[in-house]
PDB file of C-alpha atoms and ligand atoms in Angstrom:
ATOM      1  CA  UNK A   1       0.000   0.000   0.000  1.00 68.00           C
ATOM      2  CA  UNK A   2       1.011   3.561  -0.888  1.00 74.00           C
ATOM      3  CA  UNK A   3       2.003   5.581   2.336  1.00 80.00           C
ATOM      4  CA  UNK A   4      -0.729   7.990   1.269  1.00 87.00           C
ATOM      5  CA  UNK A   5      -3.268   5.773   0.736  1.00 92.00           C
ATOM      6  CA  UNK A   6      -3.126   4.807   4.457  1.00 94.00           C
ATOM      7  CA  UNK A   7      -3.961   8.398   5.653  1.00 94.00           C
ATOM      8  CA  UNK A   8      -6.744   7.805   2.659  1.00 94.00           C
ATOM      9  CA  UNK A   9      -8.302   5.171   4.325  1.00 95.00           C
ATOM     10  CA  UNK A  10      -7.843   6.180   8.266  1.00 96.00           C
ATOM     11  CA  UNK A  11      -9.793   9.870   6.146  1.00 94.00           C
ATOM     12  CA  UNK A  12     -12.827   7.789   4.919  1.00 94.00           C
ATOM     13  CA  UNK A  13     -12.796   5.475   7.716  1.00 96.00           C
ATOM     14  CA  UNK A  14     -13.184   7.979   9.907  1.00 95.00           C
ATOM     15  CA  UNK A  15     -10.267   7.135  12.595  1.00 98.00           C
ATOM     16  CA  UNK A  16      -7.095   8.522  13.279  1.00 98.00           C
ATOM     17  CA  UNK A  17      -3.307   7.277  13.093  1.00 98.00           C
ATOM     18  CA  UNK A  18      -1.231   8.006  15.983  1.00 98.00           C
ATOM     19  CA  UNK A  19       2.353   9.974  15.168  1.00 98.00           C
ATOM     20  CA  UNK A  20       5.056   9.037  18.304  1.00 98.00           C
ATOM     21  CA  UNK A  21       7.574  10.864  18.596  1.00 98.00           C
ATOM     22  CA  UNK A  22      10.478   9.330  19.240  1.00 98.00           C
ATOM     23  CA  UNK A  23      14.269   9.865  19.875  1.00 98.00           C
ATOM     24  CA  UNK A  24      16.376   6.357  20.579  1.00 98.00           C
ATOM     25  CA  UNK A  25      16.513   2.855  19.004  1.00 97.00           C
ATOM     26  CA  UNK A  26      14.557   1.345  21.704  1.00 98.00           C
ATOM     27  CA  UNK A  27      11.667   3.704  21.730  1.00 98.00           C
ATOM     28  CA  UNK A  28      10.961   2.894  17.773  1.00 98.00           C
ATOM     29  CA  UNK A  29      10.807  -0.947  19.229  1.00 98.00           C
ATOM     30  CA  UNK A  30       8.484   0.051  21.792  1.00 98.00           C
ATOM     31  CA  UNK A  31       5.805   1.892  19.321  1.00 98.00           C
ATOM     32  CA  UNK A  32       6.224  -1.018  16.817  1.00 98.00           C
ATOM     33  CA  UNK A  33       5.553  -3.839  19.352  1.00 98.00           C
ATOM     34  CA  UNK A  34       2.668  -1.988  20.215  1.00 98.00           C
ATOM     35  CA  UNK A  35       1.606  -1.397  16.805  1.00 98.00           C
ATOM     36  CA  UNK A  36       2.519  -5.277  16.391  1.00 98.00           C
ATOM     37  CA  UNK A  37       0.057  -6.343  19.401  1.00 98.00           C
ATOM     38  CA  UNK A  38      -2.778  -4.196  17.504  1.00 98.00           C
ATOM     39  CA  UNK A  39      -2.176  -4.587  13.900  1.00 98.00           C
ATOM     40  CA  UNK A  40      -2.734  -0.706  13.801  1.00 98.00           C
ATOM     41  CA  UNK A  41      -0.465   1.533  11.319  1.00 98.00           C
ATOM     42  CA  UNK A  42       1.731   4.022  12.984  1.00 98.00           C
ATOM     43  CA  UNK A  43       3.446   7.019  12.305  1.00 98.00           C
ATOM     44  CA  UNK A  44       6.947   7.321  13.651  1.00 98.00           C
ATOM     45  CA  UNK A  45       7.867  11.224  14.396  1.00 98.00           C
ATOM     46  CA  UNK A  46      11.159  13.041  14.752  1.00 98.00           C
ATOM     47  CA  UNK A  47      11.304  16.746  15.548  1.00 97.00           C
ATOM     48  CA  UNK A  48      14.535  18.685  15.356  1.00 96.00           C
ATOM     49  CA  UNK A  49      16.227  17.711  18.494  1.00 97.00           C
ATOM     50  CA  UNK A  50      15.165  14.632  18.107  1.00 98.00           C
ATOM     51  CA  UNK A  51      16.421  13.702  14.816  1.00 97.00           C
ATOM     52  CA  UNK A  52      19.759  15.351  15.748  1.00 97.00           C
ATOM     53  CA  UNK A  53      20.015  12.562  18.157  1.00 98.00           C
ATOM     54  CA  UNK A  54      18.754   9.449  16.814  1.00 98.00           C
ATOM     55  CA  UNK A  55      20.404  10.366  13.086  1.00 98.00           C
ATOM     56  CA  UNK A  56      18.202  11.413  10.238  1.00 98.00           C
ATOM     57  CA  UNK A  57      19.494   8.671   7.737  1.00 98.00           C
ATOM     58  CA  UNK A  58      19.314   5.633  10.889  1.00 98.00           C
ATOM     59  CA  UNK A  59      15.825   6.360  11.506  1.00 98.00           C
ATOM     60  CA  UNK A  60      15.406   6.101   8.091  1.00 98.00           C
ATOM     61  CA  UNK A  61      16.780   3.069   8.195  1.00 98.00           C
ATOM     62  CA  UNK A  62      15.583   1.637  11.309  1.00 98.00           C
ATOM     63  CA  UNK A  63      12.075   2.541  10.284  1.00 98.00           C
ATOM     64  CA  UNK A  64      12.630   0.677   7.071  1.00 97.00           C
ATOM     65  CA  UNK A  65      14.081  -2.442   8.737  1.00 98.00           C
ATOM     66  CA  UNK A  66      10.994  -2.598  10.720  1.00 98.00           C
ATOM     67  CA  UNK A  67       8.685  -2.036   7.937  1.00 97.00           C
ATOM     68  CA  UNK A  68      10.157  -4.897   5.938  1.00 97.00           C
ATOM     69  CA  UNK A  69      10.206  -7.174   8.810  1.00 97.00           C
ATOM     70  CA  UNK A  70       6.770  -6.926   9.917  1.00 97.00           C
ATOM     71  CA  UNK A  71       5.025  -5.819   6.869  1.00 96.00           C
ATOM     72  CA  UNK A  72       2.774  -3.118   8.863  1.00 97.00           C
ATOM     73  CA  UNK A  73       2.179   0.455   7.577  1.00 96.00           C
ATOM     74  CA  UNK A  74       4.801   3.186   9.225  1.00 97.00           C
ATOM     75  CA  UNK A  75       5.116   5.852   7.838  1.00 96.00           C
ATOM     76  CA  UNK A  76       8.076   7.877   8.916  1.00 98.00           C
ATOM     77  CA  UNK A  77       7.671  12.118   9.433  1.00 98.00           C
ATOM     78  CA  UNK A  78       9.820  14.691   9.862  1.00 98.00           C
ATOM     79  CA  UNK A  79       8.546  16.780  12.766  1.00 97.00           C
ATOM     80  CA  UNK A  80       8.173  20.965  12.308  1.00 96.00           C
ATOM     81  CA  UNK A  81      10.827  21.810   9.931  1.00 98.00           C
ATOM     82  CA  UNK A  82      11.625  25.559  10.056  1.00 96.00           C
ATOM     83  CA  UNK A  83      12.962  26.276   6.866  1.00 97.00           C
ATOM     84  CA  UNK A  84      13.390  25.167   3.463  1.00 98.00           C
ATOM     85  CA  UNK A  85      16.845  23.420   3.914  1.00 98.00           C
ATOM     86  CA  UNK A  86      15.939  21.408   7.042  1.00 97.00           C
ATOM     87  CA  UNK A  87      13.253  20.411   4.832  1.00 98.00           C
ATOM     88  CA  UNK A  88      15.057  19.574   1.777  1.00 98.00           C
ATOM     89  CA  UNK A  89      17.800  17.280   4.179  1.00 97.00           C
ATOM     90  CA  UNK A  90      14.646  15.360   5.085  1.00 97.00           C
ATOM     91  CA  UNK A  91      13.090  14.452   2.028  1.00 98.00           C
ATOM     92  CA  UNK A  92      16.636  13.359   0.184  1.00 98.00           C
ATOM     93  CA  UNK A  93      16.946  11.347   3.020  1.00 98.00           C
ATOM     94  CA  UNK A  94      14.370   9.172   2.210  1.00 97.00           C
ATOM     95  CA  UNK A  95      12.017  10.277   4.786  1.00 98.00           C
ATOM     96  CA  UNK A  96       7.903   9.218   3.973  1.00 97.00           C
ATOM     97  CA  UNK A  97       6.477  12.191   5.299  1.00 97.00           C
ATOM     98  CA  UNK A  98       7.898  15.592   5.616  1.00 98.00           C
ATOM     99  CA  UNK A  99       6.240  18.697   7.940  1.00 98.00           C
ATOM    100  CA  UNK A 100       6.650  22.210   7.174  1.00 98.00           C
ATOM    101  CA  UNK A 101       5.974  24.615  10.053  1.00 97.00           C
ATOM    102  CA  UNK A 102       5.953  28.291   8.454  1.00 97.00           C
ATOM    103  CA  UNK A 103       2.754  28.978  10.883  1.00 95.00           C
ATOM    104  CA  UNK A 104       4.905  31.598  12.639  1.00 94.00           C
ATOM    105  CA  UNK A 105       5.694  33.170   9.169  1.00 96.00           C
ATOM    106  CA  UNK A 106       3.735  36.016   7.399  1.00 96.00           C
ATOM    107  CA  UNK A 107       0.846  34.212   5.343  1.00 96.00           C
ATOM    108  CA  UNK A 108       2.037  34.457   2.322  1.00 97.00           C
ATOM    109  CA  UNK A 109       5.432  33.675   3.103  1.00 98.00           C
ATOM    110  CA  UNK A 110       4.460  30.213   4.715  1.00 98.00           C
ATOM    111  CA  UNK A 111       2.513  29.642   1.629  1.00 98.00           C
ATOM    112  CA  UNK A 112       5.642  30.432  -0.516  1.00 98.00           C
ATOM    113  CA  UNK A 113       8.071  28.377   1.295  1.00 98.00           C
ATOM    114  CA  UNK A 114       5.292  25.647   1.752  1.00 98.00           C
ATOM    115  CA  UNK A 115       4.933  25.266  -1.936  1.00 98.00           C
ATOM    116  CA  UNK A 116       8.439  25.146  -1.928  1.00 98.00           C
ATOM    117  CA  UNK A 117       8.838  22.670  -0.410  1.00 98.00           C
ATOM    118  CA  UNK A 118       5.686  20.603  -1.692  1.00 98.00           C
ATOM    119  CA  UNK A 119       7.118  20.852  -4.982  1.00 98.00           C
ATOM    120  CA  UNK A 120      10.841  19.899  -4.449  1.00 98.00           C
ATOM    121  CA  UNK A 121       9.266  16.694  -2.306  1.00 98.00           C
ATOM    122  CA  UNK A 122       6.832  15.217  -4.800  1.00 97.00           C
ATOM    123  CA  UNK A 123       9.628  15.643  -7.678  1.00 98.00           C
ATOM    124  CA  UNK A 124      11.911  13.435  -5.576  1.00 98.00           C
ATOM    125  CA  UNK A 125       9.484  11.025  -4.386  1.00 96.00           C
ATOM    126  CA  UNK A 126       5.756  11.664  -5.824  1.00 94.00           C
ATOM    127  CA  UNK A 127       4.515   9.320  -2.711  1.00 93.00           C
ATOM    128  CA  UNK A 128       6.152  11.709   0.030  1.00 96.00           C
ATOM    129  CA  UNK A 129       3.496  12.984   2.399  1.00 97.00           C
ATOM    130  CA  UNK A 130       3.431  16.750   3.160  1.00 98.00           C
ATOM    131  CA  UNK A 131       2.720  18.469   6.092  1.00 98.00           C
ATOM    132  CA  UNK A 132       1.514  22.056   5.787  1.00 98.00           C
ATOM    133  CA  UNK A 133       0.732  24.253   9.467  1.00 97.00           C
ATOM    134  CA  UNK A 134      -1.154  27.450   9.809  1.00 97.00           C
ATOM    135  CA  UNK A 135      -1.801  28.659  12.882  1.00 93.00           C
ATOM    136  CA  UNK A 136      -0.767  29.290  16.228  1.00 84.00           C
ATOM    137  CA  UNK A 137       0.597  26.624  19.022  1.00 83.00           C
ATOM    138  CA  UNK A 138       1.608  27.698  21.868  1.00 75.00           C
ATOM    139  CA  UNK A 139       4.049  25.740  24.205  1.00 74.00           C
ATOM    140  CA  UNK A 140       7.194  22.859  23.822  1.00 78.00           C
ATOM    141  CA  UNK A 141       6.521  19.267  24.192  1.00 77.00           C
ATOM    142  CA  UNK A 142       7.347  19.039  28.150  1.00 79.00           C
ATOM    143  CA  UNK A 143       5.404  20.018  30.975  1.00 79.00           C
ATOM    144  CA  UNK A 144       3.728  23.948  31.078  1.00 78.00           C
ATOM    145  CA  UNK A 145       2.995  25.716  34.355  1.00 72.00           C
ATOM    146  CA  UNK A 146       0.274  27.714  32.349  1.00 74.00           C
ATOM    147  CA  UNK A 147      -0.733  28.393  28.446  1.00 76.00           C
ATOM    148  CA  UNK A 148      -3.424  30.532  27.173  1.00 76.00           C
ATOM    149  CA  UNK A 149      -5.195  29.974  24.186  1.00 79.00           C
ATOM    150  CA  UNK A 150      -6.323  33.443  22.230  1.00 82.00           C
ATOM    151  CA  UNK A 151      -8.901  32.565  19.698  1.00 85.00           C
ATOM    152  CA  UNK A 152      -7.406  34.644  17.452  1.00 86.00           C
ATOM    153  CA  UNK A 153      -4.524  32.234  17.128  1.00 88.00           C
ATOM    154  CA  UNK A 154      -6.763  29.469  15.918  1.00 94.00           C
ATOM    155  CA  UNK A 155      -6.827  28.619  12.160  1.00 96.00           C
ATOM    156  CA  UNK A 156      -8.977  30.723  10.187  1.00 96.00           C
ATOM    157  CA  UNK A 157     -11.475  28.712   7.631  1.00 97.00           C
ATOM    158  CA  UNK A 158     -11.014  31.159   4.757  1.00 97.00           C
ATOM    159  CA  UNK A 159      -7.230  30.995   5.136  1.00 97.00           C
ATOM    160  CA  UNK A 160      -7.133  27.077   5.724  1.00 98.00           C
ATOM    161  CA  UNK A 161      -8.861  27.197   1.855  1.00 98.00           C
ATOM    162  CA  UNK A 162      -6.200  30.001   0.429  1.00 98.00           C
ATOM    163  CA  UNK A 163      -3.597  28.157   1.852  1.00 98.00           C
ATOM    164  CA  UNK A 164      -4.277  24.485   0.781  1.00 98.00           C
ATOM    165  CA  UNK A 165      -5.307  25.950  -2.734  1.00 98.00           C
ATOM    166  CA  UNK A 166      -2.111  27.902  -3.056  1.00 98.00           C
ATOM    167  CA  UNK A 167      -0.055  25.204  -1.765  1.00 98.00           C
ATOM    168  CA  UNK A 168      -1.560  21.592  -2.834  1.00 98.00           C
ATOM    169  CA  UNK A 169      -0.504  20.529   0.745  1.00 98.00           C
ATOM    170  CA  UNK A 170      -1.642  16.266   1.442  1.00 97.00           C
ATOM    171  CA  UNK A 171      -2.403  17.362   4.927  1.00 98.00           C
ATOM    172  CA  UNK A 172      -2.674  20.381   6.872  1.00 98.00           C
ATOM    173  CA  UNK A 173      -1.896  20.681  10.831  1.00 98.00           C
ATOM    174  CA  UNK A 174      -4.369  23.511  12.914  1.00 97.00           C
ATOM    175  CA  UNK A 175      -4.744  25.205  15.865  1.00 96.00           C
ATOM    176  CA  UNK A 176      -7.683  24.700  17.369  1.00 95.00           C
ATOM    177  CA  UNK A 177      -7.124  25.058  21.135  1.00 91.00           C
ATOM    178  CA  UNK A 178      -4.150  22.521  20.914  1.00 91.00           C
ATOM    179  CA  UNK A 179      -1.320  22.749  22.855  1.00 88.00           C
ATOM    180  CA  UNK A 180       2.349  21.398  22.592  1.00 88.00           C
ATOM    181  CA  UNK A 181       3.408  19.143  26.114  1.00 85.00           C
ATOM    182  CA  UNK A 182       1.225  19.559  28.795  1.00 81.00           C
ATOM    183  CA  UNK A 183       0.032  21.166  31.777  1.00 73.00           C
ATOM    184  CA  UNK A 184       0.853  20.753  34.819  1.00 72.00           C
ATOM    185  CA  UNK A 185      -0.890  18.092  37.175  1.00 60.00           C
ATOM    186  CA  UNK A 186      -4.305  18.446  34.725  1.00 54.00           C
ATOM    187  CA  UNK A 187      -5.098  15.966  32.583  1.00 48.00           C
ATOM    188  CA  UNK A 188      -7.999  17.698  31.751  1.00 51.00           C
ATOM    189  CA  UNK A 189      -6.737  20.257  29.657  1.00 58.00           C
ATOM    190  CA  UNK A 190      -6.720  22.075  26.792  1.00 67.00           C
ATOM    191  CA  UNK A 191     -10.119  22.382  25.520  1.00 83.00           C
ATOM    192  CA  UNK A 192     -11.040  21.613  21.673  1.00 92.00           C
ATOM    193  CA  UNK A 193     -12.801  24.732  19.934  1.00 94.00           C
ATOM    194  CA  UNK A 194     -14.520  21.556  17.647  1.00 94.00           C
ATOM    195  CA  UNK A 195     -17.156  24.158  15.872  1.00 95.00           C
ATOM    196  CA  UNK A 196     -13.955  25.636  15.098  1.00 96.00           C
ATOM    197  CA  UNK A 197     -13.122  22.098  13.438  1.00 97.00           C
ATOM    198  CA  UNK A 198     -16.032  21.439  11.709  1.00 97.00           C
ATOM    199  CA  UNK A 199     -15.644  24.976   9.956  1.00 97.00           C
ATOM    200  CA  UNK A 200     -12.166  23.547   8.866  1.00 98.00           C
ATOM    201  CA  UNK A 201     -13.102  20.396   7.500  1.00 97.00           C
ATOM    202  CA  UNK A 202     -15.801  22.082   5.687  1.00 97.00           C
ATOM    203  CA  UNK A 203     -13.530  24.608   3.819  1.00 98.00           C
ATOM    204  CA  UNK A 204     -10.611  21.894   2.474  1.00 98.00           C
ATOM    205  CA  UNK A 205     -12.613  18.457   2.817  1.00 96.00           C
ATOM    206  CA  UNK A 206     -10.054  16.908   0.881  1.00 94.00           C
ATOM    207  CA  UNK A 207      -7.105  17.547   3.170  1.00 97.00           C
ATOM    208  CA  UNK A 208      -5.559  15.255   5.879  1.00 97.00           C
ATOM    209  CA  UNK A 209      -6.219  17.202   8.985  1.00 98.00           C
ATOM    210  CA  UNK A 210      -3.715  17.107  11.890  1.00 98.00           C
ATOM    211  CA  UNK A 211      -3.514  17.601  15.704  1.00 97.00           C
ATOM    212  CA  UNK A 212      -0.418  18.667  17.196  1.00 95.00           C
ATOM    213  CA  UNK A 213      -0.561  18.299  20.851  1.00 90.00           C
ATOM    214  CA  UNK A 214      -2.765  16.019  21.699  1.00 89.00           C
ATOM    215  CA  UNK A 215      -0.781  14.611  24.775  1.00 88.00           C
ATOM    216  CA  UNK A 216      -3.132  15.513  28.103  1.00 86.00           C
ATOM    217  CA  UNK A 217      -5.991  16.299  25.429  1.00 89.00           C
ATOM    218  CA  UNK A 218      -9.152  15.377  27.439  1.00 89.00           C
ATOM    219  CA  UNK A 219     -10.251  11.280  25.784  1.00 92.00           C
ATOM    220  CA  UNK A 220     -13.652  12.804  24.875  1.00 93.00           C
ATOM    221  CA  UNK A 221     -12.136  15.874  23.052  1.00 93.00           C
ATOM    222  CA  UNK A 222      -9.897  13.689  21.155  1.00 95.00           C
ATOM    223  CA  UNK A 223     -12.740  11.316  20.446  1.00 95.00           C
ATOM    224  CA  UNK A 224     -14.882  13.774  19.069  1.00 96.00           C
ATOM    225  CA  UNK A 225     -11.932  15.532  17.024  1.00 96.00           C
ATOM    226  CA  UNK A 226     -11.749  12.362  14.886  1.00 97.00           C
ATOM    227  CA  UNK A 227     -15.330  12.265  14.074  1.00 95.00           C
ATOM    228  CA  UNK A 228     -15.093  15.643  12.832  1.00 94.00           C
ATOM    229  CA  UNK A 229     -12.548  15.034  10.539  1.00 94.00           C
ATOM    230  CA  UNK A 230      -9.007  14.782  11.982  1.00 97.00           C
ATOM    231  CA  UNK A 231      -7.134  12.061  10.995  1.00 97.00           C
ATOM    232  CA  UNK A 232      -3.548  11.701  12.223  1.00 97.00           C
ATOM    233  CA  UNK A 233      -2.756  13.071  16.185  1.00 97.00           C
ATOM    234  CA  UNK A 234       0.722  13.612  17.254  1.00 97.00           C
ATOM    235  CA  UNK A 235       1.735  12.003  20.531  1.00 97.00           C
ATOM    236  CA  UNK A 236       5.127  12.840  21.961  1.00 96.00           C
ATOM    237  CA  UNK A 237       5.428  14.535  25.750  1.00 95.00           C
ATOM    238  CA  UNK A 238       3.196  11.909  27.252  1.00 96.00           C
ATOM    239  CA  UNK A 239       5.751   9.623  25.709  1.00 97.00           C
ATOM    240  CA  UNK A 240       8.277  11.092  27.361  1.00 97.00           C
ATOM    241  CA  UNK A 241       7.219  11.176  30.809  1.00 97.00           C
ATOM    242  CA  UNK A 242       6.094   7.459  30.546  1.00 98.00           C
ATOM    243  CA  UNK A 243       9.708   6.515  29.637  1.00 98.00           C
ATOM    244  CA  UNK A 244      12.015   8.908  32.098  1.00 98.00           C
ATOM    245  CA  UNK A 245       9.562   7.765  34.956  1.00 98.00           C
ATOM    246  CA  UNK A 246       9.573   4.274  34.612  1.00 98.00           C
ATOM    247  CA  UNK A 247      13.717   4.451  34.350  1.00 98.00           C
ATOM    248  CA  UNK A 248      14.063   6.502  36.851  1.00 98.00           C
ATOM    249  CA  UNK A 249      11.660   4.370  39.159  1.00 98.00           C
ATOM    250  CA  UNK A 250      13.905   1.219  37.652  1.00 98.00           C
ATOM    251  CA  UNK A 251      17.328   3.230  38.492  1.00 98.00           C
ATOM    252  CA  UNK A 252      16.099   4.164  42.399  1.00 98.00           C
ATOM    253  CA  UNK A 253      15.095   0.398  42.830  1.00 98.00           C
ATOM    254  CA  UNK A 254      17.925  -1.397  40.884  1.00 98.00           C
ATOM    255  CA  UNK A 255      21.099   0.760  41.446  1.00 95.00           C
ATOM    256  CA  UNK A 256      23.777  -2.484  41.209  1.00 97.00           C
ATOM    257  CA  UNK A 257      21.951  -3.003  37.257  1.00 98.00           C
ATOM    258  CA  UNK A 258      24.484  -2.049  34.720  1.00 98.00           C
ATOM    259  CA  UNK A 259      22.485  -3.879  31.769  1.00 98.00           C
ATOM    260  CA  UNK A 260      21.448  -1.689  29.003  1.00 97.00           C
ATOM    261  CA  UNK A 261      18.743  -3.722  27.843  1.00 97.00           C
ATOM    262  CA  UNK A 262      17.372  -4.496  31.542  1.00 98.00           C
ATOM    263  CA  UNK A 263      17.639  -0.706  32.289  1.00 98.00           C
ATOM    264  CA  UNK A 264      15.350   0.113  29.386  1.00 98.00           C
ATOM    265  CA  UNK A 265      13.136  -2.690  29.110  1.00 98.00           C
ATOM    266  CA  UNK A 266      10.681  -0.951  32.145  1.00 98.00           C
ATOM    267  CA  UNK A 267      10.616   2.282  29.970  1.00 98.00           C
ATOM    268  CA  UNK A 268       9.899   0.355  26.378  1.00 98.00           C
ATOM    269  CA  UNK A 269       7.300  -1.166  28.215  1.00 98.00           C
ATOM    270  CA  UNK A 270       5.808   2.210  29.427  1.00 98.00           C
ATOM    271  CA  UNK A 271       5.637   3.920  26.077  1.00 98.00           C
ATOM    272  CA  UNK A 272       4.121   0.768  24.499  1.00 98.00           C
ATOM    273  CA  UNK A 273       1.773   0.877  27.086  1.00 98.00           C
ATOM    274  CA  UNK A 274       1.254   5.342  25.958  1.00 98.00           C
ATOM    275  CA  UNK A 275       1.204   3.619  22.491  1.00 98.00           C
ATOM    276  CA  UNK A 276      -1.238   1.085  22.646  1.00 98.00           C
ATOM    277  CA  UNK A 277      -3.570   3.191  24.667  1.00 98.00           C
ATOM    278  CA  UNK A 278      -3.889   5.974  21.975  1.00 98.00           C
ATOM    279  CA  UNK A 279      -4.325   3.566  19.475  1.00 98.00           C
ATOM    280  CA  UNK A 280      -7.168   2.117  21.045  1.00 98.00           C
ATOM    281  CA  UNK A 281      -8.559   5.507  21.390  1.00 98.00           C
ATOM    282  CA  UNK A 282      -7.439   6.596  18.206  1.00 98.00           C
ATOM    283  CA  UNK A 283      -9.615   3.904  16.161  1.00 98.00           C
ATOM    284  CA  UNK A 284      -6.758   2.496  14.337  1.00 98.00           C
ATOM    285  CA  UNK A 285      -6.295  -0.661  16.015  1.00 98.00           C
ATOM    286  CA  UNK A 286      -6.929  -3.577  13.600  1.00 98.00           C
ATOM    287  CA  UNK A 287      -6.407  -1.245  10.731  1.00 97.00           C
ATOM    288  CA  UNK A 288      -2.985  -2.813   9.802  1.00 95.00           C
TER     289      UNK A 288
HETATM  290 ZN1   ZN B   1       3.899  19.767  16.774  1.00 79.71          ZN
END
């Protein structure tokens, strides 16, 4: 199956597949056992820092290995690039799925460099997914004391339809009360403007809608977010905390253990466990 056509069918079947974010070998073993255990496709993400670490061309690679191995659907993307060039690095790389993030750009510049970079990605691969962004996120993927949402941030309707006319953009991520990371000690936090949504989806019904963020998202918001349309949900500071708590709770207990692989097993098991609960929510499982 074309990497495309699975976002196709998770868009008519009206569920969503869960991007991880991920930064170490072991962590891409822990969302593919999990995706294993639920024959659900996957999308493996690497933001900036992330990538940096883990290697652009070895998660290409790794992701690869696994995909030939187990024969499920992941689909490797390329977290907020900021620029053309970061871009560019990620698509000769071999990467499936590439996201530009000109939302803090002037309009039309984001639509320039976005087309950019659309067109420079489908001429080297023509199956390449790409990521457009327009609007406002506030926050980092770690843990917030406070973040306020100004509804004039959101994604604009209108715009959503110059933009993804202008641009020809597979998929388009939006602010629509999102937040990066999380806050503090709520779970129940940040609210979903989903009229807001709806509006969306009704302007560019043909795009891949996306929801940055949606770690600490209240279940039900989430829930009713894919129903209205969106389609993939990125996942990464909840994945985070799973992991550095269950090694540091595995460190404070076991402080003789000098075993790589029995000092990370605890934390592989907590982000499959992050994993397989959002794909269960998500819809995707048995969607393999
Ligand atoms: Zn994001």
């Amino acid at each position: 199956m074309k990497l495309i056509e699975i976002m196709e069918k998770a868009h008519i079947g009206r569920y969503a597949i869960g991007q991880f974010n991920i930064s170490t070998d072991e962590q891409i073993t822990a969302v593919i056992e999990a995706a294993k255990n639920l024959n659900s496709p996957v999308i493996i993400g690497t933001s900036e820092g992330e990538r940096d670490f883990i290697g652009v061309d070895q998660a290409v690679a790794l992701v690869k290995t696994w995909r030939d191995e187990t024969g499920l659907p992941i689909i490797l993307n390329a977290d907020h690039c900021k620029d053309f060039n970061s871009a560019k690095e990620i698509i000769d790389a071999g990467y499936d799925s590439v996201h530009f993030d000109g939302s803090k750009l002037p309009f039309k510049e984001n639509i320039e460099i976005t087309k950019r970079v659309m067109e420079y990605a489908k001429s080297v691969n023509p199956s390449i997914i790409v990521e457009g962004e327009l609007g406002y996120l506030p926050g980092g993927s770690d843990i917030h004391k406070e973040v306020k949402i100004n509804i004039v941030d959101l994604t604009e309707p209108e715009q959503a339809k110059e933009f993804v006319k202008k641009t020809g953009v597979d998929s388009l991520a939006i602010a629509i009360g999102n937040i990066h990371g999380m806050k503090e000690g709520g779970a129940d936090d940040p609210h979903l403007y989903l009229d807001r949504l709806e509006d969306i989806r009704r302007a560019i019904p043909g795009v891949f809608l996306v929801l940055h963020g949606g770690s600490g998202t209240p279940r039900e918001d989430l829930q009713k977010a894919i129903k209205s349309g969106i389609v993939k949900i990125n996942i990464n500071t909840e994945i985070r905390v799973a992991y550095k708590n269950a090694l540091k709770e595995f460190l404070e207990q076991n402080l003789d253990e000098v075993k790589p692989y029995k000092i990370l097993s605890p934390a592989m098991e907590a982000v499959k466990k992050v994993v397989e609960d959002k794909i269960k929510l998500f819809g995707s499982e048995g969607k393999a």
